[in-house]
PDB file of C-alpha atoms in Angstrom:
ATOM      1  CA  SER A   6      13.332  12.589  23.309  1.00 60.00           C
ATOM      2  CA  LYS A   7      10.348  14.090  21.529  1.00 72.00           C
ATOM      3  CA  GLY A   8       9.736  10.769  19.814  1.00 84.00           C
ATOM      4  CA  PHE A   9       8.594  10.478  16.223  1.00 91.00           C
ATOM      5  CA  SER A  10       5.450  12.619  16.307  1.00 91.00           C
ATOM      6  CA  LYS A  11       6.694  15.366  13.965  1.00 92.00           C
ATOM      7  CA  LEU A  12       7.960  12.851  11.414  1.00 93.00           C
ATOM      8  CA  ALA A  13       4.702  10.869  11.598  1.00 92.00           C
ATOM      9  CA  GLU A  14       2.580  14.012  11.278  1.00 92.00           C
ATOM     10  CA  LYS A  15       4.555  15.112   8.204  1.00 93.00           C
ATOM     11  CA  SER A  16       4.495  11.692   6.492  1.00 94.00           C
ATOM     12  CA  MET A  17       1.054  10.228   7.267  1.00 93.00           C
ATOM     13  CA  PRO A  18      -0.969  12.307   4.762  1.00 94.00           C
ATOM     14  CA  SER A  19       0.979  10.635   1.911  1.00 95.00           C
ATOM     15  CA  VAL A  20       0.285   7.079   3.125  1.00 95.00           C
ATOM     16  CA  VAL A  21      -2.931   5.668   1.693  1.00 95.00           C
ATOM     17  CA  ASN A  22      -5.225   2.695   2.095  1.00 94.00           C
ATOM     18  CA  ILE A  23      -5.604   0.553  -1.036  1.00 94.00           C
ATOM     19  CA  SER A  24      -8.840  -1.367  -1.536  1.00 91.00           C
ATOM     20  CA  ALA A  25      -8.700  -3.735  -4.532  1.00 89.00           C
ATOM     21  CA  THR A  26     -11.783  -5.630  -5.689  1.00 88.00           C
ATOM     22  CA  THR A  27     -11.503  -8.901  -7.594  1.00 79.00           C
ATOM     23  CA  ILE A  28     -14.047 -11.418  -8.835  1.00 71.00           C
ATOM     24  CA  VAL A  29     -13.358 -14.883  -7.453  1.00 67.00           C
ATOM     25  CA  GLU A  30     -14.847 -17.958  -9.115  1.00 66.00           C
ATOM     26  CA  THR A  31     -15.494 -20.942  -6.866  1.00 64.00           C
ATOM     27  CA  ARG A  32     -17.154 -24.294  -7.245  1.00 60.00           C
ATOM     28  CA  SER A  33     -19.120 -24.897  -4.115  1.00 58.00           C
ATOM     29  CA  GLN A  34     -20.016 -28.320  -2.839  1.00 57.00           C
ATOM     30  CA  PRO A  35     -23.767 -27.983  -2.179  1.00 56.00           C
ATOM     31  CA  PHE A  36     -23.878 -31.112  -0.040  1.00 54.00           C
ATOM     32  CA  PRO A  37     -21.499 -31.670   2.858  1.00 54.00           C
ATOM     33  CA  PHE A  38     -21.749 -35.446   2.412  1.00 57.00           C
ATOM     34  CA  GLN A  39     -21.160 -38.151  -0.188  1.00 62.00           C
ATOM     35  CA  PHE A  40     -23.637 -40.831  -1.183  1.00 58.00           C
ATOM     36  CA  PRO A  41     -22.315 -44.390  -1.073  1.00 63.00           C
ATOM     37  CA  PRO A  42     -21.541 -45.957  -4.471  1.00 65.00           C
ATOM     38  CA  GLY A  43     -24.656 -47.572  -5.957  1.00 64.00           C
ATOM     39  CA  SER A  44     -27.039 -45.370  -3.971  1.00 64.00           C
ATOM     40  CA  PRO A  45     -30.228 -44.482  -5.903  1.00 63.00           C
ATOM     41  CA  PHE A  46     -29.555 -40.794  -5.111  1.00 63.00           C
ATOM     42  CA  GLU A  47     -25.975 -40.798  -6.462  1.00 64.00           C
ATOM     43  CA  ASP A  48     -26.803 -40.096 -10.136  1.00 64.00           C
ATOM     44  CA  PHE A  49     -29.534 -37.589  -9.297  1.00 63.00           C
ATOM     45  CA  PHE A  50     -27.301 -35.426  -7.095  1.00 62.00           C
ATOM     46  CA  LYS A  51     -24.262 -35.762  -9.388  1.00 64.00           C
ATOM     47  CA  GLU A  52     -26.386 -34.276 -12.184  1.00 63.00           C
ATOM     48  CA  PHE A  53     -27.634 -31.554  -9.817  1.00 59.00           C
ATOM     49  CA  GLU A  54     -24.037 -30.579  -8.914  1.00 60.00           C
ATOM     50  CA  GLN A  55     -22.991 -30.413 -12.583  1.00 60.00           C
ATOM     51  CA  ASN A  56     -25.846 -28.003 -13.337  1.00 58.00           C
ATOM     52  CA  GLN A  57     -24.818 -25.688 -10.503  1.00 61.00           C
ATOM     53  CA  GLY A  58     -21.775 -24.271 -12.342  1.00 61.00           C
ATOM     54  CA  PRO A  59     -19.139 -22.007 -10.785  1.00 67.00           C
ATOM     55  CA  GLN A  60     -20.202 -19.350  -8.295  1.00 69.00           C
ATOM     56  CA  LYS A  61     -18.814 -15.804  -8.604  1.00 71.00           C
ATOM     57  CA  ARG A  62     -18.279 -13.508  -5.670  1.00 69.00           C
ATOM     58  CA  ARG A  63     -16.522 -10.220  -5.014  1.00 70.00           C
ATOM     59  CA  SER A  64     -13.399 -10.272  -2.876  1.00 69.00           C
ATOM     60  CA  THR A  65     -11.652  -7.193  -1.488  1.00 77.00           C
ATOM     61  CA  ALA A  66      -7.953  -7.034  -0.621  1.00 74.00           C
ATOM     62  CA  LEU A  67      -6.797  -4.258   1.669  1.00 84.00           C
ATOM     63  CA  GLY A  68      -3.306  -2.891   1.889  1.00 91.00           C
ATOM     64  CA  SER A  69      -1.342   0.332   2.062  1.00 94.00           C
ATOM     65  CA  GLY A  70       0.595   2.486  -0.364  1.00 95.00           C
ATOM     66  CA  PHE A  71       2.254   5.878  -0.613  1.00 97.00           C
ATOM     67  CA  VAL A  72       2.108   8.846  -2.985  1.00 98.00           C
ATOM     68  CA  ILE A  73       5.404   9.609  -4.737  1.00 97.00           C
ATOM     69  CA  LYS A  74       4.204  12.366  -7.096  1.00 97.00           C
ATOM     70  CA  GLU A  75       1.741  15.216  -6.627  1.00 97.00           C
ATOM     71  CA  ASN A  76      -0.167  13.992  -9.688  1.00 97.00           C
ATOM     72  CA  GLY A  77      -1.369  10.965  -7.697  1.00 97.00           C
ATOM     73  CA  THR A  78       1.254   8.350  -8.575  1.00 98.00           C
ATOM     74  CA  VAL A  79       1.145   5.701  -5.844  1.00 98.00           C
ATOM     75  CA  ILE A  80       3.418   2.767  -5.018  1.00 97.00           C
ATOM     76  CA  THR A  81       2.084  -0.367  -3.328  1.00 96.00           C
ATOM     77  CA  ASN A  82       2.738  -4.119  -3.300  1.00 94.00           C
ATOM     78  CA  ASN A  83       1.763  -6.099  -6.370  1.00 94.00           C
ATOM     79  CA  HIS A  84       0.011  -8.760  -4.268  1.00 91.00           C
ATOM     80  CA  VAL A  85      -2.383  -6.089  -2.917  1.00 91.00           C
ATOM     81  CA  ILE A  86      -3.759  -5.207  -6.383  1.00 93.00           C
ATOM     82  CA  GLN A  87      -3.093  -8.392  -8.357  1.00 90.00           C
ATOM     83  CA  ASN A  88      -6.024  -9.265 -10.683  1.00 88.00           C
ATOM     84  CA  ALA A  89      -7.990  -6.257  -9.402  1.00 89.00           C
ATOM     85  CA  GLU A  90     -11.059  -5.141 -11.327  1.00 89.00           C
ATOM     86  CA  GLY A  91     -11.419  -1.970  -9.295  1.00 92.00           C
ATOM     87  CA  ILE A  92      -9.024  -0.036  -7.041  1.00 95.00           C
ATOM     88  CA  ILE A  93      -9.932   2.639  -4.489  1.00 94.00           C
ATOM     89  CA  VAL A  94      -7.281   4.802  -2.826  1.00 95.00           C
ATOM     90  CA  ARG A  95      -8.334   6.257   0.545  1.00 93.00           C
ATOM     91  CA  PHE A  96      -6.431   9.026   2.362  1.00 93.00           C
ATOM     92  CA  THR A  97      -6.246   9.560   6.129  1.00 89.00           C
ATOM     93  CA  ASP A  98      -8.693  12.488   5.810  1.00 89.00           C
ATOM     94  CA  GLY A  99     -11.318  10.044   4.455  1.00 89.00           C
ATOM     95  CA  LYS A 100     -11.234  11.184   0.807  1.00 94.00           C
ATOM     96  CA  GLU A 101     -11.473   8.345  -1.733  1.00 95.00           C
ATOM     97  CA  TYR A 102     -10.412   8.154  -5.370  1.00 97.00           C
ATOM     98  CA  GLU A 103     -10.478   5.521  -8.083  1.00 97.00           C
ATOM     99  CA  ALA A 104      -7.073   4.449  -9.352  1.00 97.00           C
ATOM    100  CA  GLU A 105      -5.706   2.509 -12.308  1.00 96.00           C
ATOM    101  CA  ILE A 106      -2.680   0.270 -12.608  1.00 96.00           C
ATOM    102  CA  VAL A 107       0.255   1.884 -14.412  1.00 96.00           C
ATOM    103  CA  GLY A 108       2.657  -1.042 -14.074  1.00 96.00           C
ATOM    104  CA  THR A 109       3.551  -4.039 -11.959  1.00 95.00           C
ATOM    105  CA  ASP A 110       6.583  -6.169 -11.227  1.00 92.00           C
ATOM    106  CA  PRO A 111       5.518  -9.426  -9.563  1.00 90.00           C
ATOM    107  CA  MET A 112       9.170 -10.440  -9.040  1.00 85.00           C
ATOM    108  CA  SER A 113       9.832  -7.496  -6.724  1.00 85.00           C
ATOM    109  CA  ASP A 114       6.172  -7.382  -5.578  1.00 90.00           C
ATOM    110  CA  VAL A 115       5.883  -3.702  -6.543  1.00 94.00           C
ATOM    111  CA  ALA A 116       2.995  -1.986  -8.327  1.00 96.00           C
ATOM    112  CA  VAL A 117       2.531   1.589  -9.514  1.00 97.00           C
ATOM    113  CA  LEU A 118      -0.951   3.148  -9.553  1.00 97.00           C
ATOM    114  CA  LYS A 119      -2.311   6.463 -10.812  1.00 98.00           C
ATOM    115  CA  ILE A 120      -5.194   8.170  -9.022  1.00 97.00           C
ATOM    116  CA  LYS A 121      -7.915   9.234 -11.496  1.00 97.00           C
ATOM    117  CA  SER A 122      -7.986  12.906 -10.527  1.00 96.00           C
ATOM    118  CA  ASN A 123      -6.393  16.191 -11.519  1.00 95.00           C
ATOM    119  CA  GLU A 124      -5.958  17.241  -7.890  1.00 96.00           C
ATOM    120  CA  LYS A 125      -2.548  17.635  -6.270  1.00 97.00           C
ATOM    121  CA  PHE A 126      -1.708  15.123  -3.548  1.00 97.00           C
ATOM    122  CA  PRO A 127       0.844  15.181  -0.706  1.00 96.00           C
ATOM    123  CA  ALA A 128       3.878  13.231  -1.905  1.00 97.00           C
ATOM    124  CA  VAL A 129       6.978  11.814  -0.233  1.00 97.00           C
ATOM    125  CA  ASN A 130      10.525  11.629  -1.548  1.00 96.00           C
ATOM    126  CA  LEU A 131      12.532   8.489  -2.161  1.00 96.00           C
ATOM    127  CA  ALA A 132      15.858   8.259  -0.322  1.00 95.00           C
ATOM    128  CA  ASN A 133      19.053   6.680  -1.602  1.00 94.00           C
ATOM    129  CA  SER A 134      18.823   3.266   0.071  1.00 91.00           C
ATOM    130  CA  ASP A 135      22.559   2.709  -0.512  1.00 91.00           C
ATOM    131  CA  LYS A 136      23.157   5.236   2.282  1.00 94.00           C
ATOM    132  CA  ALA A 137      21.126   3.248   4.825  1.00 94.00           C
ATOM    133  CA  LYS A 138      23.216   1.771   7.618  1.00 96.00           C
ATOM    134  CA  VAL A 139      22.566  -0.993  10.134  1.00 96.00           C
ATOM    135  CA  GLY A 140      21.316   0.636  13.324  1.00 96.00           C
ATOM    136  CA  ASP A 141      19.631   3.640  11.642  1.00 96.00           C
ATOM    137  CA  TRP A 142      16.237   4.569  13.102  1.00 96.00           C
ATOM    138  CA  VAL A 143      13.287   3.930  10.772  1.00 96.00           C
ATOM    139  CA  LEU A 144       9.533   4.485  10.890  1.00 95.00           C
ATOM    140  CA  ALA A 145       7.036   2.178   9.160  1.00 95.00           C
ATOM    141  CA  ILE A 146       3.660   3.732   8.364  1.00 94.00           C
ATOM    142  CA  GLY A 147       0.637   1.891   7.041  1.00 92.00           C
ATOM    143  CA  ASN A 148      -3.017   2.674   6.452  1.00 88.00           C
ATOM    144  CA  PRO A 149      -4.775  -0.648   7.010  1.00 81.00           C
ATOM    145  CA  PHE A 150      -8.502  -1.220   6.661  1.00 75.00           C
ATOM    146  CA  GLY A 151      -9.143   2.492   6.006  1.00 63.00           C
ATOM    147  CA  LEU A 152      -8.903   3.225   9.731  1.00 70.00           C
ATOM    148  CA  GLY A 153      -6.176   5.844   9.362  1.00 72.00           C
ATOM    149  CA  GLY A 154      -2.420   5.603   9.701  1.00 80.00           C
ATOM    150  CA  THR A 155      -0.524   3.245  11.970  1.00 89.00           C
ATOM    151  CA  VAL A 156       3.046   4.003  12.952  1.00 93.00           C
ATOM    152  CA  THR A 157       5.724   1.611  14.192  1.00 93.00           C
ATOM    153  CA  GLN A 158       9.373   2.360  14.847  1.00 94.00           C
ATOM    154  CA  GLY A 159      12.530   0.313  14.758  1.00 95.00           C
ATOM    155  CA  ILE A 160      16.010   0.175  13.371  1.00 97.00           C
ATOM    156  CA  ILE A 161      17.586  -1.222  10.255  1.00 95.00           C
ATOM    157  CA  SER A 162      18.581  -4.687  11.409  1.00 94.00           C
ATOM    158  CA  ALA A 163      20.530  -5.716   8.297  1.00 91.00           C
ATOM    159  CA  ILE A 164      21.151  -4.637   4.718  1.00 90.00           C
ATOM    160  CA  ASN A 165      21.854  -6.573   1.524  1.00 82.00           C
ATOM    161  CA  ARG A 166      19.725  -9.502   2.696  1.00 76.00           C
ATOM    162  CA  ASP A 167      19.563 -12.361   0.178  1.00 75.00           C
ATOM    163  CA  ILE A 168      16.458 -14.546   0.645  1.00 72.00           C
ATOM    164  CA  ASN A 169      16.762 -16.415  -2.678  1.00 71.00           C
ATOM    165  CA  MET A 170      14.066 -14.489  -4.549  1.00 67.00           C
ATOM    166  CA  GLY A 171      16.024 -13.968  -7.747  1.00 67.00           C
ATOM    167  CA  ARG A 172      17.714 -10.939  -9.182  1.00 70.00           C
ATOM    168  CA  TYR A 173      16.228  -8.511  -6.637  1.00 69.00           C
ATOM    169  CA  ASP A 174      17.855 -10.070  -3.572  1.00 74.00           C
ATOM    170  CA  ASN A 175      19.157  -6.985  -1.813  1.00 79.00           C
ATOM    171  CA  PHE A 176      16.634  -6.379   0.947  1.00 85.00           C
ATOM    172  CA  ILE A 177      16.676  -4.067   3.939  1.00 88.00           C
ATOM    173  CA  GLN A 178      15.647  -5.885   7.117  1.00 90.00           C
ATOM    174  CA  THR A 179      13.962  -3.951   9.919  1.00 92.00           C
ATOM    175  CA  ASP A 180      12.552  -4.792  13.310  1.00 95.00           C
ATOM    176  CA  ALA A 181       9.732  -2.232  12.931  1.00 93.00           C
ATOM    177  CA  SER A 182       6.452  -4.149  13.171  1.00 89.00           C
ATOM    178  CA  ILE A 183       4.632  -4.602   9.873  1.00 86.00           C
ATOM    179  CA  ASN A 184       1.050  -5.291  10.894  1.00 83.00           C
ATOM    180  CA  GLN A 185      -1.724  -6.890   8.844  1.00 82.00           C
ATOM    181  CA  GLY A 186      -2.965  -4.449   6.201  1.00 83.00           C
ATOM    182  CA  ASN A 187       0.331  -2.547   6.115  1.00 86.00           C
ATOM    183  CA  SER A 188       1.555  -4.344   2.966  1.00 88.00           C
ATOM    184  CA  GLY A 189       2.700  -1.712   0.500  1.00 91.00           C
ATOM    185  CA  GLY A 190       3.354   0.912   3.146  1.00 93.00           C
ATOM    186  CA  PRO A 191       6.615   2.855   3.233  1.00 95.00           C
ATOM    187  CA  LEU A 192       9.640   2.621   5.505  1.00 95.00           C
ATOM    188  CA  PHE A 193      10.892   6.119   6.348  1.00 96.00           C
ATOM    189  CA  ASN A 194      14.293   7.342   7.454  1.00 96.00           C
ATOM    190  CA  MET A 195      14.523  10.162  10.004  1.00 95.00           C
ATOM    191  CA  ASP A 196      14.486  12.768   7.193  1.00 94.00           C
ATOM    192  CA  GLY A 197      11.001  11.586   6.208  1.00 94.00           C
ATOM    193  CA  ASP A 198      12.182   9.967   2.968  1.00 96.00           C
ATOM    194  CA  VAL A 199      11.197   6.467   1.867  1.00 96.00           C
TER     195      VAL A 199
END
């Protein structure tokens, strides 16, 4: 067997890294200890804590996604970009672009992004998932942490999986490894379609 190298080579340029920045507000406890009730310091430090106010910090979520249209339309998981104030899409060749959210569906954990550019991007096709069969070979590709693509292979283990998530319970189960940072990445059939 020649393995999956040709399929991976064809598909990887369309799989992107998603970097989403959010502002997280936290209330930090400045003192890792409590004063006993009635202590002369209790009121002083309670007042000090109240004047501290919430702390804001930037947090970055990393995930994967894939281009479905040459105009830069990208699909990823909703949890990767949820509450994002800024989104960067990074390709395997190192090029980066800002992106905006077009739409989200938290129930199915899907989000659609649009890259802010007039360039043409390598896109993949969507397959008819109704034609997937248990035992079919599949390839999962991700682009975690901006390090470039990762490829894992497996088979379709089951179809029509119901995991009690509501009206979208019709999942494809695979034994291809989905590593950290691969959230939002595509699952390909042997024709290179998602």
